[in-house]
Amino acid sequence: MTAEHDNEYRPRRQRRKGKKDPIRTVFFTLLGIVVVAAIVGGGYIFNLANSFNSKSQTIESAFPTNRAEKDPNDKSVNILLMGSDSRNTSGENLTETSDGSRSDTMMLMHIPENRENVYVMSIMRDTWVDIPGQGEHKINAAMAFGGVPLVVETIEGMFETRVDHVAIIDFSGFKELTDALGGVEINNPAAFSANGSTGEHFPAGTQTLDGESALSFVRERKAFSDGDYQRVRNQQLFVKALMSEFLTAETLTNPIRINEVVDEFSPFVSVDNDLNAMTAGSLGVSLRDVRSNDVQMFTLPTLGTGTSADGQSIVVPDEAAIAEIADALKSDSLGEYLSTADLE
């Protein structure tokens, strides 16, 4: 940012600890499903892959034109993960942008060449950045301005790195996934009531959520003084509980149940042309030795919140940190950067 732009902000400097996010976890769930299916048997994996490929949606034009070719010696993989909240229970039109829709969650997953770790960087949706051809805006406005290709172009410009794949997951998928698993038990740390006509109340303590309740739980932000931050914490809590339910012997050894999960969830997933079930399965196999401790989550460092020249409440980017992360991505040394970076 220039000094002129710095004067436009009234930042409160802060760096938040990395937070887990539902999009990464659900994506790895899908990879894990394919790997499990491969163990079960060839005919079954064919049917499962066919179900995913036929029911998930394809982002026909996910990438901008006139991109630089990827270095053939670069074997790392970068996947842009986005979460949307279309309020669309049918799973249709996840990638439509004519209505000015914006991405609610944005993350960049970096898988290094050695496949020993996975790094997932959350990007706050109100981060103030330069959107190619549009000037400075909140990063989630890129979807409304130019759809997925402009989001990819914005990310590639920020970090000077190539995005290899794109996946979009609609929050409505949480409802289907929760019901397919027979409900998910959570331990809610603080009671709250959701806004809106239903106004569902979530008491403190242990409770089992069905699909509708889960959707309300992960969507809510207006009930909290810190809005999106508490919503992210609730999403973490729910997904941790969801994964605990999914990663049980009862589920993983039951091909019928796995098929039901894929069948119910796939309509709420949109991927680029190349990210089909076989690609995801191949990537999953290459990550077979990765465990939860090998997955490192962090949030792109910021300089806190501020106000733009036109009066918008924004998240002020830490340009120095962005430059350091860009260098680490290009050299496939993100792990080294994170081992020394102050992300508090």
Short mmCIF file of C-alpha atoms in Angstrom, two decimals:
data_model
loop_
_atom_site.label_atom_id
_atom_site.label_comp_id
_atom_site.label_asym_id
_atom_site.label_seq_id
_atom_site.Cartn_x
_atom_site.Cartn_y
_atom_site.Cartn_z
CA MET A 1 0.00 0.00 0.00
CA THR A 2 1.19 3.56 -0.65
CA ALA A 3 1.45 6.20 2.07
CA GLU A 4 -1.60 7.84 0.51
CA HIS A 5 -3.61 4.66 1.02
CA ASP A 6 -2.23 4.19 4.53
CA ASN A 7 -3.86 7.46 5.50
CA GLU A 8 -7.21 6.07 4.44
CA TYR A 9 -7.15 3.40 7.12
CA ARG A 10 -7.64 3.55 10.85
CA PRO A 11 -6.19 0.14 11.65
CA ARG A 12 -6.15 -1.68 14.94
CA ARG A 13 -3.14 -3.93 14.54
CA GLN A 14 -3.90 -7.55 15.17
CA ARG A 15 -2.85 -10.97 14.02
CA ARG A 16 -5.19 -13.80 14.74
CA LYS A 17 -4.16 -17.35 15.26
CA GLY A 18 -4.88 -19.70 12.37
CA LYS A 19 -8.36 -21.18 12.45
CA LYS A 20 -9.62 -24.36 10.93
CA ASP A 21 -12.33 -23.91 8.36
CA PRO A 22 -15.09 -26.21 7.09
CA ILE A 23 -14.06 -25.99 3.45
CA ARG A 24 -10.66 -27.64 3.89
CA THR A 25 -12.04 -30.39 6.10
CA VAL A 26 -14.91 -31.28 3.81
CA PHE A 27 -12.61 -31.32 0.80
CA PHE A 28 -10.29 -33.77 2.52
CA THR A 29 -13.33 -35.83 3.49
CA LEU A 30 -14.07 -36.26 -0.20
CA LEU A 31 -10.47 -37.25 -0.91
CA GLY A 32 -10.60 -39.72 1.94
CA ILE A 33 -13.84 -41.22 0.65
CA VAL A 34 -12.25 -41.98 -2.71
CA VAL A 35 -9.22 -43.60 -1.07
CA VAL A 36 -11.43 -45.76 1.15
CA ALA A 37 -13.46 -46.73 -1.87
CA ALA A 38 -10.29 -47.84 -3.65
CA ILE A 39 -9.61 -50.24 -0.79
CA VAL A 40 -13.14 -51.63 -0.90
CA GLY A 41 -12.98 -52.68 -4.55
CA GLY A 42 -12.72 -51.65 -8.18
CA GLY A 43 -16.39 -51.95 -9.13
CA TYR A 44 -17.46 -49.96 -6.11
CA ILE A 45 -14.98 -47.13 -6.71
CA PHE A 46 -16.19 -46.91 -10.30
CA ASN A 47 -19.77 -46.40 -9.13
CA LEU A 48 -18.69 -43.95 -6.44
CA ALA A 49 -16.57 -41.93 -8.85
CA ASN A 50 -19.41 -41.93 -11.37
CA SER A 51 -21.76 -40.61 -8.68
CA PHE A 52 -19.38 -37.78 -7.76
CA ASN A 53 -18.63 -36.86 -11.37
CA SER A 54 -22.27 -36.90 -12.46
CA LYS A 55 -23.74 -35.05 -9.48
CA SER A 56 -21.06 -32.49 -8.71
CA GLN A 57 -21.03 -29.41 -10.90
CA THR A 58 -18.27 -28.29 -13.24
CA ILE A 59 -16.98 -24.73 -13.38
CA GLU A 60 -16.58 -24.56 -17.13
CA SER A 61 -14.41 -21.43 -17.15
CA ALA A 62 -12.61 -21.44 -13.82
CA PHE A 63 -9.40 -19.76 -14.93
CA PRO A 64 -8.49 -16.44 -16.54
CA THR A 65 -7.09 -16.31 -20.05
CA ASN A 66 -3.50 -15.41 -20.93
CA ARG A 67 -2.00 -17.02 -17.83
CA ALA A 68 1.68 -17.79 -17.60
CA GLU A 69 2.43 -21.50 -17.97
CA LYS A 70 3.31 -23.37 -14.81
CA ASP A 71 6.95 -24.35 -14.39
CA PRO A 72 7.05 -28.06 -15.35
CA ASN A 73 9.54 -28.63 -12.52
CA ASP A 74 7.05 -27.33 -9.95
CA LYS A 75 5.26 -30.39 -8.57
CA SER A 76 3.46 -28.56 -5.77
CA VAL A 77 -0.30 -28.10 -5.99
CA ASN A 78 -2.33 -25.00 -5.11
CA ILE A 79 -6.09 -25.35 -4.72
CA LEU A 80 -8.39 -22.38 -4.26
CA LEU A 81 -11.26 -23.35 -1.96
CA MET A 82 -14.34 -21.17 -1.70
CA GLY A 83 -17.47 -21.49 0.37
CA SER A 84 -20.72 -19.88 -0.67
CA ASP A 85 -24.02 -19.32 1.07
CA SER A 86 -26.51 -19.18 -1.77
CA ARG A 87 -29.47 -20.15 0.44
CA ASN A 88 -30.16 -22.59 -2.38
CA THR A 89 -31.28 -25.96 -1.08
CA SER A 90 -31.34 -27.58 -4.50
CA GLY A 91 -27.62 -27.27 -5.08
CA GLU A 92 -28.18 -25.52 -8.42
CA ASN A 93 -26.41 -22.44 -9.76
CA LEU A 94 -23.54 -22.50 -7.28
CA THR A 95 -21.33 -20.69 -9.74
CA GLU A 96 -23.80 -18.10 -10.99
CA THR A 97 -22.57 -14.54 -10.40
CA SER A 98 -25.10 -12.46 -12.29
CA ASP A 99 -26.91 -11.81 -9.02
CA GLY A 100 -23.81 -10.19 -7.53
CA SER A 101 -23.13 -13.10 -5.19
CA ARG A 102 -19.94 -13.12 -3.18
CA SER A 103 -17.80 -15.86 -1.73
CA ASP A 104 -18.26 -16.16 2.05
CA THR A 105 -15.12 -18.20 2.66
CA MET A 106 -11.86 -18.17 0.74
CA MET A 107 -8.78 -20.32 1.32
CA LEU A 108 -5.66 -21.28 -0.56
CA MET A 109 -4.45 -24.84 0.00
CA HIS A 110 -0.78 -25.49 -0.75
CA ILE A 111 0.37 -29.09 -1.12
CA PRO A 112 4.19 -29.24 -1.35
CA GLU A 113 6.03 -31.45 -3.79
CA ASN A 114 7.12 -33.90 -1.09
CA ARG A 115 3.45 -34.45 -0.06
CA GLU A 116 4.50 -34.60 3.60
CA ASN A 117 2.34 -31.70 4.76
CA VAL A 118 -0.63 -29.63 3.71
CA TYR A 119 -0.86 -25.90 4.35
CA VAL A 120 -4.18 -24.08 4.28
CA MET A 121 -4.35 -20.30 4.38
CA SER A 122 -7.63 -18.59 5.18
CA ILE A 123 -8.16 -15.15 3.63
CA MET A 124 -10.58 -12.84 5.43
CA ARG A 125 -13.40 -11.98 3.04
CA ASP A 126 -13.15 -8.22 3.78
CA THR A 127 -9.42 -8.02 3.00
CA TRP A 128 -8.81 -4.86 0.96
CA VAL A 129 -6.92 -5.77 -2.22
CA ASP A 130 -6.42 -4.74 -5.82
CA ILE A 131 -8.86 -6.61 -8.07
CA PRO A 132 -7.59 -6.61 -11.67
CA GLY A 133 -9.54 -4.15 -13.79
CA GLN A 134 -11.67 -3.01 -10.85
CA GLY A 135 -9.32 -1.19 -8.48
CA GLU A 136 -9.29 -1.70 -4.72
CA HIS A 137 -12.16 -3.58 -3.13
CA LYS A 138 -12.87 -6.26 -0.56
CA ILE A 139 -11.51 -9.52 -1.94
CA ASN A 140 -14.88 -11.26 -1.90
CA ALA A 141 -16.17 -8.68 -4.39
CA ALA A 142 -14.06 -10.34 -7.11
CA MET A 143 -16.70 -13.05 -7.50
CA ALA A 144 -19.41 -10.47 -8.16
CA PHE A 145 -17.25 -8.48 -10.58
CA GLY A 146 -15.97 -11.34 -12.71
CA GLY A 147 -16.86 -14.74 -11.33
CA VAL A 148 -14.40 -17.48 -10.52
CA PRO A 149 -11.81 -16.46 -13.16
CA LEU A 150 -11.42 -13.02 -11.59
CA VAL A 151 -11.08 -14.53 -8.11
CA VAL A 152 -8.31 -16.78 -9.43
CA GLU A 153 -6.63 -13.84 -11.19
CA THR A 154 -6.79 -11.79 -7.98
CA ILE A 155 -5.23 -14.56 -5.89
CA GLU A 156 -2.55 -15.27 -8.48
CA GLY A 157 -1.71 -11.56 -8.59
CA MET A 158 -1.49 -11.26 -4.82
CA PHE A 159 0.79 -14.23 -4.31
CA GLU A 160 2.49 -14.44 -7.71
CA THR A 161 1.70 -18.13 -7.87
CA ARG A 162 -0.36 -20.46 -10.02
CA VAL A 163 -3.74 -21.80 -8.88
CA ASP A 164 -4.01 -25.39 -10.13
CA HIS A 165 -7.57 -26.24 -9.09
CA VAL A 166 -10.72 -24.60 -7.79
CA ALA A 167 -13.47 -26.07 -5.61
CA ILE A 168 -16.62 -24.32 -4.38
CA ILE A 169 -18.79 -25.80 -1.64
CA ASP A 170 -22.21 -24.45 -0.74
CA PHE A 171 -23.16 -24.26 2.93
CA SER A 172 -26.38 -26.09 2.12
CA GLY A 173 -24.19 -29.15 1.69
CA PHE A 174 -23.75 -29.18 5.44
CA LYS A 175 -27.43 -30.00 5.81
CA GLU A 176 -27.21 -32.95 3.44
CA LEU A 177 -23.94 -34.21 4.90
CA THR A 178 -25.25 -33.99 8.46
CA ASP A 179 -28.44 -35.87 7.64
CA ALA A 180 -26.51 -38.51 5.69
CA LEU A 181 -24.48 -39.15 8.85
CA GLY A 182 -27.61 -39.38 11.00
CA GLY A 183 -26.97 -36.12 12.85
CA VAL A 184 -23.89 -34.60 14.48
CA GLU A 185 -23.31 -34.11 18.20
CA ILE A 186 -21.66 -30.83 19.25
CA ASN A 187 -20.68 -29.24 22.55
CA ASN A 188 -21.72 -25.59 22.24
CA PRO A 189 -19.62 -23.40 24.59
CA ALA A 190 -22.07 -20.49 24.78
CA ALA A 191 -25.81 -20.25 24.21
CA PHE A 192 -27.16 -18.06 21.41
CA SER A 193 -30.26 -17.62 19.30
CA ALA A 194 -30.06 -17.38 15.53
CA ASN A 195 -31.52 -14.35 13.81
CA GLY A 196 -34.30 -14.59 11.26
CA SER A 197 -37.85 -15.91 11.30
CA THR A 198 -36.96 -19.26 12.86
CA GLY A 199 -34.78 -17.79 15.60
CA GLU A 200 -33.56 -21.23 16.61
CA HIS A 201 -32.00 -21.32 20.06
CA PHE A 202 -28.77 -23.21 20.67
CA PRO A 203 -28.26 -23.82 24.40
CA ALA A 204 -24.82 -24.24 25.90
CA GLY A 205 -23.64 -27.82 26.22
CA THR A 206 -23.98 -31.08 24.34
CA GLN A 207 -26.70 -31.42 21.71
CA THR A 208 -27.29 -33.29 18.46
CA LEU A 209 -27.92 -31.23 15.35
CA ASP A 210 -29.90 -32.43 12.38
CA GLY A 211 -29.27 -30.94 8.95
CA GLU A 212 -31.49 -27.86 9.28
CA SER A 213 -30.09 -26.99 12.69
CA ALA A 214 -26.52 -27.52 11.50
CA LEU A 215 -27.11 -25.11 8.63
CA SER A 216 -28.46 -22.48 11.01
CA PHE A 217 -25.58 -23.07 13.41
CA VAL A 218 -22.79 -22.57 10.84
CA ARG A 219 -24.46 -19.61 9.12
CA GLU A 220 -25.18 -17.39 12.12
CA ARG A 221 -23.09 -14.26 12.64
CA LYS A 222 -25.47 -11.42 13.59
CA ALA A 223 -26.03 -12.88 17.04
CA PHE A 224 -22.38 -12.24 17.95
CA SER A 225 -20.59 -9.03 18.80
CA ASP A 226 -17.59 -10.07 16.69
CA GLY A 227 -19.70 -11.38 13.82
CA ASP A 228 -17.67 -13.39 11.33
CA TYR A 229 -15.01 -14.34 13.86
CA GLN A 230 -17.48 -16.21 16.07
CA ARG A 231 -19.14 -17.72 13.02
CA VAL A 232 -15.75 -19.16 12.01
CA ARG A 233 -15.28 -20.58 15.51
CA ASN A 234 -18.71 -22.22 15.36
CA GLN A 235 -17.94 -23.64 11.94
CA GLN A 236 -14.74 -25.11 13.35
CA LEU A 237 -16.61 -26.65 16.25
CA PHE A 238 -19.24 -28.16 13.99
CA VAL A 239 -16.81 -29.55 11.43
CA LYS A 240 -14.64 -31.09 14.13
CA ALA A 241 -17.73 -32.86 15.43
CA LEU A 242 -18.78 -33.81 11.90
CA MET A 243 -15.38 -35.32 11.16
CA SER A 244 -15.48 -37.26 14.42
CA GLU A 245 -18.79 -38.72 13.28
CA PHE A 246 -17.51 -39.51 9.80
CA LEU A 247 -14.15 -40.98 10.80
CA THR A 248 -15.58 -43.91 12.70
CA ALA A 249 -15.14 -47.56 11.87
CA GLU A 250 -18.90 -47.83 11.46
CA THR A 251 -18.83 -45.30 8.62
CA LEU A 252 -15.51 -46.04 6.96
CA THR A 253 -16.15 -49.78 6.69
CA ASN A 254 -19.67 -49.34 5.38
CA PRO A 255 -19.66 -48.84 1.59
CA ILE A 256 -23.40 -48.17 1.53
CA ARG A 257 -23.11 -45.35 4.06
CA ILE A 258 -20.12 -43.81 2.27
CA ASN A 259 -22.04 -43.94 -0.99
CA GLU A 260 -24.96 -42.16 0.67
CA VAL A 261 -22.65 -39.43 1.96
CA VAL A 262 -21.12 -38.85 -1.48
CA ASP A 263 -24.50 -39.05 -3.16
CA GLU A 264 -26.08 -36.47 -0.84
CA PHE A 265 -23.13 -34.08 -0.71
CA SER A 266 -21.90 -34.07 -4.33
CA PRO A 267 -24.65 -31.78 -5.72
CA PHE A 268 -23.32 -29.00 -3.49
CA VAL A 269 -19.75 -29.18 -4.83
CA SER A 270 -18.48 -27.37 -7.92
CA VAL A 271 -15.00 -28.04 -9.29
CA ASP A 272 -12.89 -27.06 -12.27
CA ASN A 273 -12.84 -29.32 -15.32
CA ASP A 274 -9.76 -31.25 -14.24
CA LEU A 275 -10.70 -31.82 -10.61
CA ASN A 276 -12.78 -34.96 -11.12
CA ALA A 277 -13.02 -37.98 -8.86
CA MET A 278 -9.96 -39.67 -10.33
CA THR A 279 -7.82 -36.55 -9.94
CA ALA A 280 -9.00 -36.12 -6.37
CA GLY A 281 -8.42 -39.81 -5.72
CA SER A 282 -4.88 -39.66 -7.12
CA LEU A 283 -4.12 -36.65 -4.97
CA GLY A 284 -5.62 -38.41 -1.98
CA VAL A 285 -3.40 -41.44 -2.51
CA SER A 286 -0.31 -39.21 -2.72
CA LEU A 287 -1.34 -37.77 0.67
CA ARG A 288 -1.98 -41.16 2.27
CA ASP A 289 0.73 -40.64 4.90
CA VAL A 290 -0.52 -37.19 5.92
CA ARG A 291 -2.23 -37.09 9.32
CA SER A 292 -4.09 -34.30 11.06
CA ASN A 293 -0.89 -33.10 12.74
CA ASP A 294 0.64 -32.64 9.29
CA VAL A 295 -2.08 -30.21 8.20
CA GLN A 296 -1.29 -26.65 9.22
CA MET A 297 -3.96 -23.99 9.16
CA PHE A 298 -3.27 -20.28 9.35
CA THR A 299 -4.93 -17.00 8.48
CA LEU A 300 -3.30 -14.50 6.15
CA PRO A 301 -1.79 -11.91 8.53
CA THR A 302 -3.49 -8.52 8.55
CA LEU A 303 -2.98 -5.13 10.14
CA GLY A 304 -6.41 -5.28 11.74
CA THR A 305 -9.58 -3.52 10.72
CA GLY A 306 -9.94 -0.06 9.22
CA THR A 307 -12.03 2.15 6.99
CA SER A 308 -11.60 2.62 3.24
CA ALA A 309 -11.68 6.02 1.54
CA ASP A 310 -15.33 5.45 0.60
CA GLY A 311 -16.33 4.57 4.15
CA GLN A 312 -16.36 0.76 4.05
CA SER A 313 -15.30 -1.29 7.04
CA ILE A 314 -12.40 -3.40 5.80
CA VAL A 315 -9.60 -5.73 6.86
CA VAL A 316 -6.26 -4.05 6.19
CA PRO A 317 -3.74 -6.37 4.49
CA ASP A 318 -0.23 -6.87 5.78
CA GLU A 319 1.67 -6.26 2.54
CA ALA A 320 5.01 -7.38 3.99
CA ALA A 321 3.52 -10.72 5.05
CA ILE A 322 1.86 -11.15 1.66
CA ALA A 323 5.23 -10.66 -0.05
CA GLU A 324 6.90 -13.20 2.27
CA ILE A 325 4.17 -15.77 1.66
CA ALA A 326 4.41 -15.19 -2.10
CA ASP A 327 8.14 -15.94 -1.97
CA ALA A 328 7.50 -19.06 0.13
CA LEU A 329 4.87 -20.35 -2.28
CA LYS A 330 7.13 -19.81 -5.28
CA SER A 331 10.03 -21.64 -3.61
CA ASP A 332 7.79 -24.36 -2.10
CA SER A 333 9.07 -23.43 1.35
CA LEU A 334 5.84 -22.42 3.06
CA GLY A 335 6.57 -24.75 5.96
CA GLU A 336 9.85 -22.96 6.66
CA TYR A 337 8.11 -19.60 6.56
CA LEU A 338 5.43 -20.73 9.02
CA SER A 339 8.01 -22.17 11.41
CA THR A 340 9.47 -18.70 11.94
CA ALA A 341 6.55 -16.38 11.24
CA ASP A 342 4.77 -14.57 14.06
CA LEU A 343 1.13 -15.35 13.35
CA GLU A 344 -0.19 -14.23 16.72
#
